Tab-separated table of C-alpha atoms and ligand atoms in Angstrom:
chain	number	residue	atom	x	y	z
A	69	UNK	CA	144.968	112.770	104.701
A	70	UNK	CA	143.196	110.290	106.684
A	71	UNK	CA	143.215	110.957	110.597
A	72	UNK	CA	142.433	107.779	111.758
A	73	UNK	CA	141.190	109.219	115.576
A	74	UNK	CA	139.274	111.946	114.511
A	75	UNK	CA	137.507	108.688	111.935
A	76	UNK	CA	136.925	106.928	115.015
A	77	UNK	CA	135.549	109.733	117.091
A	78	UNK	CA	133.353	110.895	113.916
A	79	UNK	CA	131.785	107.227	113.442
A	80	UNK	CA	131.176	106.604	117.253
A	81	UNK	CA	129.521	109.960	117.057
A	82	UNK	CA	127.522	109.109	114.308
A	83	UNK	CA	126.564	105.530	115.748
A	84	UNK	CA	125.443	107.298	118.991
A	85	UNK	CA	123.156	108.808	117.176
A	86	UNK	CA	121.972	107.337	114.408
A	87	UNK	CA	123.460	103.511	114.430
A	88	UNK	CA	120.532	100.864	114.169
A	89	UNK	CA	118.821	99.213	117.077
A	90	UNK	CA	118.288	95.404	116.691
A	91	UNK	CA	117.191	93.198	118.813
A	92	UNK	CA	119.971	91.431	120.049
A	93	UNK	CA	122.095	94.781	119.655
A	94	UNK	CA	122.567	96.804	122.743
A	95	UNK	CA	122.680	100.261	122.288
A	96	UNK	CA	125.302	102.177	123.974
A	97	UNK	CA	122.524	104.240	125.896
A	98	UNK	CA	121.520	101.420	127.310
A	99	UNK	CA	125.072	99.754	128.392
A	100	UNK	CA	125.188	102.554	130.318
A	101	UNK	CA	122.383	101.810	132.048
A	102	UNK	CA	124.223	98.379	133.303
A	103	UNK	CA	122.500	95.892	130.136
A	104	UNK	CA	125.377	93.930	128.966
A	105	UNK	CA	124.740	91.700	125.153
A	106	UNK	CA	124.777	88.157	125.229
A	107	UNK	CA	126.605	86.546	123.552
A	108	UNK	CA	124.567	83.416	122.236
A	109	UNK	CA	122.063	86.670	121.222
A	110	UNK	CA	124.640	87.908	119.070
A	111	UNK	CA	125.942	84.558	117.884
A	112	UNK	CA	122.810	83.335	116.446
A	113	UNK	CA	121.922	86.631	114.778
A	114	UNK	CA	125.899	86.258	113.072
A	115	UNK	CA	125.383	83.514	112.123
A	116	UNK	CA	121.396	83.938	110.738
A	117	UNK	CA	122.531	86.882	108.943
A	118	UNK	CA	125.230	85.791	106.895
A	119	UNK	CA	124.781	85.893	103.137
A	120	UNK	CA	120.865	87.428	103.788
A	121	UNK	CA	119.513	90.439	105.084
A	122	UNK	CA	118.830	91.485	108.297
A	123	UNK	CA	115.100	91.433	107.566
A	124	UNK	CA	114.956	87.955	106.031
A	125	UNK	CA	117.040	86.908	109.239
A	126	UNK	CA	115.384	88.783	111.955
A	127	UNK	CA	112.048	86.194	112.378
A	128	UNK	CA	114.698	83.323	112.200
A	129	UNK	CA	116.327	85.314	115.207
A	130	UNK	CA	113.261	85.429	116.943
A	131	UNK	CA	111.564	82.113	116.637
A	132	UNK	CA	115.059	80.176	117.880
A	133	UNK	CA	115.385	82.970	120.711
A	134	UNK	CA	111.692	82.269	121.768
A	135	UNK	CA	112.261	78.289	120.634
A	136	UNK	CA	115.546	77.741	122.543
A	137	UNK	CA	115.859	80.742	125.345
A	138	UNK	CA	119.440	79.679	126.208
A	139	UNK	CA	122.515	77.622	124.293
A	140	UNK	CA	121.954	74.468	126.647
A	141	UNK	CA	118.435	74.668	124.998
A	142	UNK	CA	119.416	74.286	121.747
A	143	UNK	CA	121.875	71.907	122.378
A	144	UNK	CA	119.659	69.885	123.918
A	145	UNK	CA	117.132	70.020	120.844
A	146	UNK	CA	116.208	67.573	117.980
A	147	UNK	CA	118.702	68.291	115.153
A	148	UNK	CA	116.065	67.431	113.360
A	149	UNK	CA	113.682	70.382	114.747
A	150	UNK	CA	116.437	72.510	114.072
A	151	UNK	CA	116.995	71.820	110.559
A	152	UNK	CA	113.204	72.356	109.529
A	153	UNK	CA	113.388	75.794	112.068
A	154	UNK	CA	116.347	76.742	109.053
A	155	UNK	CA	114.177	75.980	106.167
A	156	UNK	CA	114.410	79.475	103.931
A	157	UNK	CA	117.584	80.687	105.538
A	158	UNK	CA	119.896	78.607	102.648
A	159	UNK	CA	123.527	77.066	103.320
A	160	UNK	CA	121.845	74.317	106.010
A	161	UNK	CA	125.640	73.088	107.061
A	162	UNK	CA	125.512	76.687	108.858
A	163	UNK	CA	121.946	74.853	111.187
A	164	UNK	CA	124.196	71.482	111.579
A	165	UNK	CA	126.847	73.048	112.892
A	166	UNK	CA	124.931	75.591	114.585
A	167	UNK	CA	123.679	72.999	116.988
A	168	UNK	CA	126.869	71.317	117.361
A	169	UNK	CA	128.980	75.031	118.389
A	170	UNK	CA	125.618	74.574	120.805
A	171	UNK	CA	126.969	70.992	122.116
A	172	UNK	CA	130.834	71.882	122.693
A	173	UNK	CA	129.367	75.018	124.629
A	174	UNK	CA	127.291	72.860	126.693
A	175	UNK	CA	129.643	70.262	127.345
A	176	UNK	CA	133.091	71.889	127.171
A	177	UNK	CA	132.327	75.444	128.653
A	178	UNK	CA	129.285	74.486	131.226
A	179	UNK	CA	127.128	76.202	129.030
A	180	UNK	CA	128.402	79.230	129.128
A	181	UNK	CA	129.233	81.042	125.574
A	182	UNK	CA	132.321	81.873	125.634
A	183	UNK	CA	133.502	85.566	124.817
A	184	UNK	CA	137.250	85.494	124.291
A	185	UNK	CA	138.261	85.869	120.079
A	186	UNK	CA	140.574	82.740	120.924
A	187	UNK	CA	138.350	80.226	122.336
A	188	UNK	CA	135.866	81.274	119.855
A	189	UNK	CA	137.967	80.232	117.372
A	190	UNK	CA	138.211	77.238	118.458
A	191	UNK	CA	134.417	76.023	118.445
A	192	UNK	CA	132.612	74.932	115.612
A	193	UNK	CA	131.141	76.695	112.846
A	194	UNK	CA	132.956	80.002	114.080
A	195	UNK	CA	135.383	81.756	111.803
A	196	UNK	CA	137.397	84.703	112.167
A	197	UNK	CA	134.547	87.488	111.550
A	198	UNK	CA	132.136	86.037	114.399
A	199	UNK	CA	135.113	85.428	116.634
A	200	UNK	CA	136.069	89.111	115.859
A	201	UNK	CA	132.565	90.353	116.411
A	202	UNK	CA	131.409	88.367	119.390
A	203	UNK	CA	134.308	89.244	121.026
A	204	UNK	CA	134.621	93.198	120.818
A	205	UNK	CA	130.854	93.349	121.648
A	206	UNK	CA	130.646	91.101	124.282
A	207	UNK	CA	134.134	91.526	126.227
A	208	UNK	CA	135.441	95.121	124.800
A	209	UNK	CA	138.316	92.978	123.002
A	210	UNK	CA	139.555	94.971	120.307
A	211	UNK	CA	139.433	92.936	117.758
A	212	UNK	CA	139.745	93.996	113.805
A	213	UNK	CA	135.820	93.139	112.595
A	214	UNK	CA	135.789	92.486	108.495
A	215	UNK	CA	132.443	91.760	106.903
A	216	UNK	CA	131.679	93.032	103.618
A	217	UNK	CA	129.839	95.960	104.360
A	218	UNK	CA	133.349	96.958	106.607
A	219	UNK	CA	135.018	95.781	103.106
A	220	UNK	CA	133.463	98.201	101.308
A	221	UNK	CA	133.743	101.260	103.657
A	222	UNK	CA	137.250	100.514	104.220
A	223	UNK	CA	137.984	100.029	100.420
A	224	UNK	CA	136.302	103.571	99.681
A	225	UNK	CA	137.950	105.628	102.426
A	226	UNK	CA	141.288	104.880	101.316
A	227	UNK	CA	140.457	103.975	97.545
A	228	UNK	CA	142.258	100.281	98.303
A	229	UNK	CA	143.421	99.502	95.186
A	230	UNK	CA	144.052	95.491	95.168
A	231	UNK	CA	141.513	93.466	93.307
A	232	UNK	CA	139.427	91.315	95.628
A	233	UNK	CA	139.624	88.986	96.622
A	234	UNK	CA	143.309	88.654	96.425
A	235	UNK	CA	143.471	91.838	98.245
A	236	UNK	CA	141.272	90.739	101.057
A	237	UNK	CA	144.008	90.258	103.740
A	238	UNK	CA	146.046	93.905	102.815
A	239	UNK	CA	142.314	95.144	103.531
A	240	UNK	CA	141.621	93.260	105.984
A	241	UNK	CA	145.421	94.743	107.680
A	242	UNK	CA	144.246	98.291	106.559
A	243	UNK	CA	141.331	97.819	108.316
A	244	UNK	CA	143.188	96.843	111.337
A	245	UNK	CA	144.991	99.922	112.022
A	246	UNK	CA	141.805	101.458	112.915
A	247	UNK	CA	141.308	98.975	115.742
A	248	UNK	CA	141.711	100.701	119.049
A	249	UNK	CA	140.435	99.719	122.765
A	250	UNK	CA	138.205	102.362	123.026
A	251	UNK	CA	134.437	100.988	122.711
A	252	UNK	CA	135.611	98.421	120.076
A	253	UNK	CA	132.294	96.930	120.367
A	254	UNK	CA	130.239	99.574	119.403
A	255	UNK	CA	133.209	100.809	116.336
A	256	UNK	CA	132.592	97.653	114.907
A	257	UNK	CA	128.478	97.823	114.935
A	258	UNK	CA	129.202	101.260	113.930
A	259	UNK	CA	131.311	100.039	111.272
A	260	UNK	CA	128.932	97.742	109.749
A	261	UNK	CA	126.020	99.943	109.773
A	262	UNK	CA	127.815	102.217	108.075
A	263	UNK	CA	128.258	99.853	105.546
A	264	UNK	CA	124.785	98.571	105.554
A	265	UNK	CA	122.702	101.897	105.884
A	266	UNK	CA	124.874	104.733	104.014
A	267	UNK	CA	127.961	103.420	102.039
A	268	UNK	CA	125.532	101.079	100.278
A	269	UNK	CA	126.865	98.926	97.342
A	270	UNK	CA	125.456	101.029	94.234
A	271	UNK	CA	124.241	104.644	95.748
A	272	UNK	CA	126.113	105.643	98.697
A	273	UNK	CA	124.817	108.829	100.337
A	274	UNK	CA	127.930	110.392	101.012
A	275	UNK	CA	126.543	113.567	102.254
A	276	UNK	CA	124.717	111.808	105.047
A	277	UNK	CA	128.375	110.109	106.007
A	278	UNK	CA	130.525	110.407	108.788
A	279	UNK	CA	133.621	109.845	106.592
A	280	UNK	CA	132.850	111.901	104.074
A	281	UNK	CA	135.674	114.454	104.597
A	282	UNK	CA	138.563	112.101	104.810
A	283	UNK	CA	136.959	109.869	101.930
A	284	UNK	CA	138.976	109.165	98.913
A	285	UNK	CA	136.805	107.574	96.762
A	286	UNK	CA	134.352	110.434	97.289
A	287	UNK	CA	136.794	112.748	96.703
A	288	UNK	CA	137.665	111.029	93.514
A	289	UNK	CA	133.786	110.859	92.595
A	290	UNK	CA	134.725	107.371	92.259
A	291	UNK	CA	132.710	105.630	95.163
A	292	UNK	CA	131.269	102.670	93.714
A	293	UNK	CA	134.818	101.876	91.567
A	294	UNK	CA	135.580	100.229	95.132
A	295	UNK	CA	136.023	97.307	96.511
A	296	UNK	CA	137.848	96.205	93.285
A	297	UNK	CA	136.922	92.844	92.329
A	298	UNK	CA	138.613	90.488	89.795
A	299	UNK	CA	135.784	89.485	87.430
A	300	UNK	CA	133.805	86.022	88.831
A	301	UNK	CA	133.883	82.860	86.473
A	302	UNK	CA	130.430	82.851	85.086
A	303	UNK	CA	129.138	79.402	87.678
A	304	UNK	CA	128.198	76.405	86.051
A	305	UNK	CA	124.779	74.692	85.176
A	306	UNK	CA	123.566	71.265	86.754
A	307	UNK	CA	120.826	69.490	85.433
A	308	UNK	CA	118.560	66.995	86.653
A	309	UNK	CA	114.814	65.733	87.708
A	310	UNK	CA	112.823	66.850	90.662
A	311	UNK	CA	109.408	64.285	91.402
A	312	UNK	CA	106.623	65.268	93.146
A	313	UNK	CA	104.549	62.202	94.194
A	314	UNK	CA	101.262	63.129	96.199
A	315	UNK	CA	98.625	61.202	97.572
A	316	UNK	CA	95.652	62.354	99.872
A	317	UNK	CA	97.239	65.982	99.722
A	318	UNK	CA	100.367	64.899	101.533
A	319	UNK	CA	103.707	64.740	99.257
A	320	UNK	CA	106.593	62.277	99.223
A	321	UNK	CA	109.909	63.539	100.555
A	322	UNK	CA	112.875	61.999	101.667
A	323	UNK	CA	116.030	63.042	103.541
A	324	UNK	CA	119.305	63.955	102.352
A	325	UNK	CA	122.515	62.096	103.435
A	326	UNK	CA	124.353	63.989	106.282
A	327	UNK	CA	126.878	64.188	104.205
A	328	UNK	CA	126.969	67.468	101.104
A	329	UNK	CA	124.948	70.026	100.115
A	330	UNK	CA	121.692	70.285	101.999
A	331	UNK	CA	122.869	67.395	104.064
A	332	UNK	CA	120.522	66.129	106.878
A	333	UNK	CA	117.639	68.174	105.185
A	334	UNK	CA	114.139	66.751	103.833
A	335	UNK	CA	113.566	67.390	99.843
A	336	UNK	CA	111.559	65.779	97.020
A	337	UNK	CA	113.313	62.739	95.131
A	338	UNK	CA	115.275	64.085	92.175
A	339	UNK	CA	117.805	62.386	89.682
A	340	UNK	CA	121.654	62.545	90.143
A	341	UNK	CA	122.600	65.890	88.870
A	342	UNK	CA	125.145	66.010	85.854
A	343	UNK	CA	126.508	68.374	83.223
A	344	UNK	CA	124.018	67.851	80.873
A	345	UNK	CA	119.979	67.113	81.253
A	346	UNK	CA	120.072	63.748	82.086
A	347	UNK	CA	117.688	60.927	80.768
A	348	UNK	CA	113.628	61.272	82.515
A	349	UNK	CA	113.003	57.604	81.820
A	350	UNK	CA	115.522	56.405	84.376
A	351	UNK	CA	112.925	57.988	87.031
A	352	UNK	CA	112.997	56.170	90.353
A	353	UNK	CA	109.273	55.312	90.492
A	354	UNK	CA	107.536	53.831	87.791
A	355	UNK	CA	104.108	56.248	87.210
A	356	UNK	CA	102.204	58.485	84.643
A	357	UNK	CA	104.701	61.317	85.254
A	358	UNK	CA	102.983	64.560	84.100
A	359	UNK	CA	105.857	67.189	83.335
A	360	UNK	CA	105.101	70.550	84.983
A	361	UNK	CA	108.221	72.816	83.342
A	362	UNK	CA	111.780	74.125	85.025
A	363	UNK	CA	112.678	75.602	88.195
A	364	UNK	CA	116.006	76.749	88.758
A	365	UNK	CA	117.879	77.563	92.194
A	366	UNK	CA	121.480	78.918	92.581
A	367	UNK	CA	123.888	77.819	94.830
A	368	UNK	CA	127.182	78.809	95.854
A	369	UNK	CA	128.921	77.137	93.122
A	370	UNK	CA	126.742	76.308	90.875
A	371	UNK	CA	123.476	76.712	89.359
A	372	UNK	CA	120.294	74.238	89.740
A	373	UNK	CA	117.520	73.464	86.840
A	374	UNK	CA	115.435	71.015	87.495
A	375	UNK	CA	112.412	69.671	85.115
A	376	UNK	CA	109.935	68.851	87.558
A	377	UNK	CA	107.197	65.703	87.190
A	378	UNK	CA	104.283	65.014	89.322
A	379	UNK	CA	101.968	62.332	89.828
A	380	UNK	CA	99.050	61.323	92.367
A	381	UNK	CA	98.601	58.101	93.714
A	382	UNK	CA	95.667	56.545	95.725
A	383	UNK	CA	98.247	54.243	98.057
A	384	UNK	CA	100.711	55.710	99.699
A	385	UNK	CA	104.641	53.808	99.177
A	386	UNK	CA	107.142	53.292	102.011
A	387	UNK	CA	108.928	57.107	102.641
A	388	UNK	CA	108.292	60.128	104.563
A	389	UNK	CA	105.085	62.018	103.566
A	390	UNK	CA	104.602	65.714	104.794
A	391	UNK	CA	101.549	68.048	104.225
A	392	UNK	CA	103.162	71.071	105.013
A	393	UNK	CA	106.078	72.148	102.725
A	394	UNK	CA	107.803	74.803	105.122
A	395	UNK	CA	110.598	72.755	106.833
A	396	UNK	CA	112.226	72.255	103.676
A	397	UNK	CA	114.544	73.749	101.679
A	398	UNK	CA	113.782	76.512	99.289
A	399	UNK	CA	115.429	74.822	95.989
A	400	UNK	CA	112.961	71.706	97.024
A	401	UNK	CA	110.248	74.405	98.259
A	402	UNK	CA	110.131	75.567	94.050
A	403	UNK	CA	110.383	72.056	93.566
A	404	UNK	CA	106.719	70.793	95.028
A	405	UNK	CA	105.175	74.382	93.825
A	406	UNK	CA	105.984	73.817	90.398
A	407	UNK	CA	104.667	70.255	91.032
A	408	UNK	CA	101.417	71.368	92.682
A	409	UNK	CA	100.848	74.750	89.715
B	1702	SF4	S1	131.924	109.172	101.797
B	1702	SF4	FE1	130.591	107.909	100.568
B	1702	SF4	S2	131.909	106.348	99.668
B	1702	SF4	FE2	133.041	107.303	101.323
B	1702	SF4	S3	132.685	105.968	103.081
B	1702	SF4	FE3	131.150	107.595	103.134
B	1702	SF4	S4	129.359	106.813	102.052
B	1702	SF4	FE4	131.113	105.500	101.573
């Protein structure tokens, strides 16, 4: 029988003790001491840390924190500066509209981040999870805080039975009616570590967890049955050319309409991507192409392969040449290191 205060008492316990220390988090030792988070700290690290780790997003963190100190900062910025700043952390609409939740908070709020869940809402690039999160940490609103890590915690404890994600709002509500006003900052964080550090996808170490005694799936010996997912569609395959034109070490790029997937970004030329391998000979330069084998990159939706070709030239053509290969994407990253093997 689940006790949901003794749960909450149990986990802040736990997250007093043993909850992680980041460095935009602030610890609940240290709150007491008067330190209060910011809230463009903890936006950027939301938003950075989505669909990665913590450790892959952490030096992101840390170079835009030392790159842009405050919001104005970044909204003053080059977009452009921004973008190549992103290059690595994958889904690049997050950077564009990054720096334009940056310009609404500059120009709408007089630079001040908001902290309310509502107005949150209401600014770009912001959905209901960093609303949620900002919020309870930042103005002790208690808000119900959802990620997948909480997902999966929540899922286990009560052995949630509704496939996923059709299920995700009855978990979501479930999840809810452990919200309460006490410290719903640090439930949350406590929450998610939870998720992140014990009740870990495939070997949760229940003995180590707060929850353990009120913990169905454990009881069950069932923990990793849950969250229940419907099976995924296997995602399809898109095929096309990637070129790699160099010339005095420096490689051709070019940029990406604003507009769809890695929009704004620079990348190497490629073909159109279809269904099915489409025809080499329609390449958009005319050389001695030398063909350098497949690289493949998955997306959201789908999955990349792209034959890569390379070719050196002693005059440079009209376009944007680079020598250094960070700033861009990691799908065109593979690209000009298959070219260059
Ligand atoms: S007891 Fe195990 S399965 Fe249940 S919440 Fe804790 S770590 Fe997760």
């Amino acid at each position: 029988m689940h006790n949901v205060l003794d749960m909450r008492t149990a986990l802040l316990r736990w997250y007093d003790d043993q909850g992680r220390t980041l460095p935009w988090r602030v610890r609940p030792e240290d709150r007491v001491r008067g330190i209060v988070p910011n809230p463009y700290a903890i936006w950027l690290s939301e938003v950075m840390s989505q669909q990665t780790t913590l450790a892959h997003a952490t030096p992101y963190w840390e170079a835009y924190r030392s790159a842009f100190p405050t919001v104005v900062d970044l909204a003053n910025a080059d977009r452009e500066v921004i973008l190549s700043m992103w290059a690595g952390l994958g889904y690049y609409a997050r950077a564009r509209n990054l720096h334009k939740c940056a310009g609404v908070v500059r120009d709408e709020h007089r630079g001040v981040f908001p902290t309310d869940e509502k107005t949150l809402l209401s600014l770009p690039g912001i959905g209901p999870y960093t609303a949620a999160t900002i919020a309870a940490i930042c103005a002790d609103e208690a808000t119900n805080i959802v990620d997948g890590n909480v997902e999966r915690v929540i899922s286990r404890s009560f052995a949630y039975a509704s496939p996923l994600p059709k299920g995700r709002k009855g978990l979501r509500d479930l999840a809810g009616t452990l919200v309460r006003a006490d410290r719903p900052g640090d439930y949350g964080q406590a929450l998610m570590d939870l998720g992140a550090t014990i009740c870990s996808p495939k070997n949760p170490t229940c003995l180590l967890c707060p929850w353990q005694t009120w913990c169905v799936a454990h009881a069950q010996g069932e923990e990793t049955k849950y969250p229940i997912k419907t099976k995924k569609k296997q995602i399809p395959v898109r095929y096309g050319y990637g070129y790699v034109l160099q010339c005095s070490g420096e490689i051709l790029v070019e940029r990406r309409p604003d507009k769809g997937l890695l929009g704004g970004m620079l990348g190497s030329p490629t073909s159109a991507w279809g269904d099915k391998p489409t025809d080499h000979s329609a390449a958009p330069m005319k050389r001695n192409w030398e063909a350098k084998g497949e690289i493949r990159h998955v997306f959201t939706h789908f999955e990349l392969r792209l034959e890569v070709f390379t070719a050196e030239i002693d005059q440079r053509v009209d376009g944007e040449w680079v020598s250094d290969i960070s700033g861009l994407p990691t799908v065109f990253r593979k690209v000009v290191e298959a070219g260059l093997a």
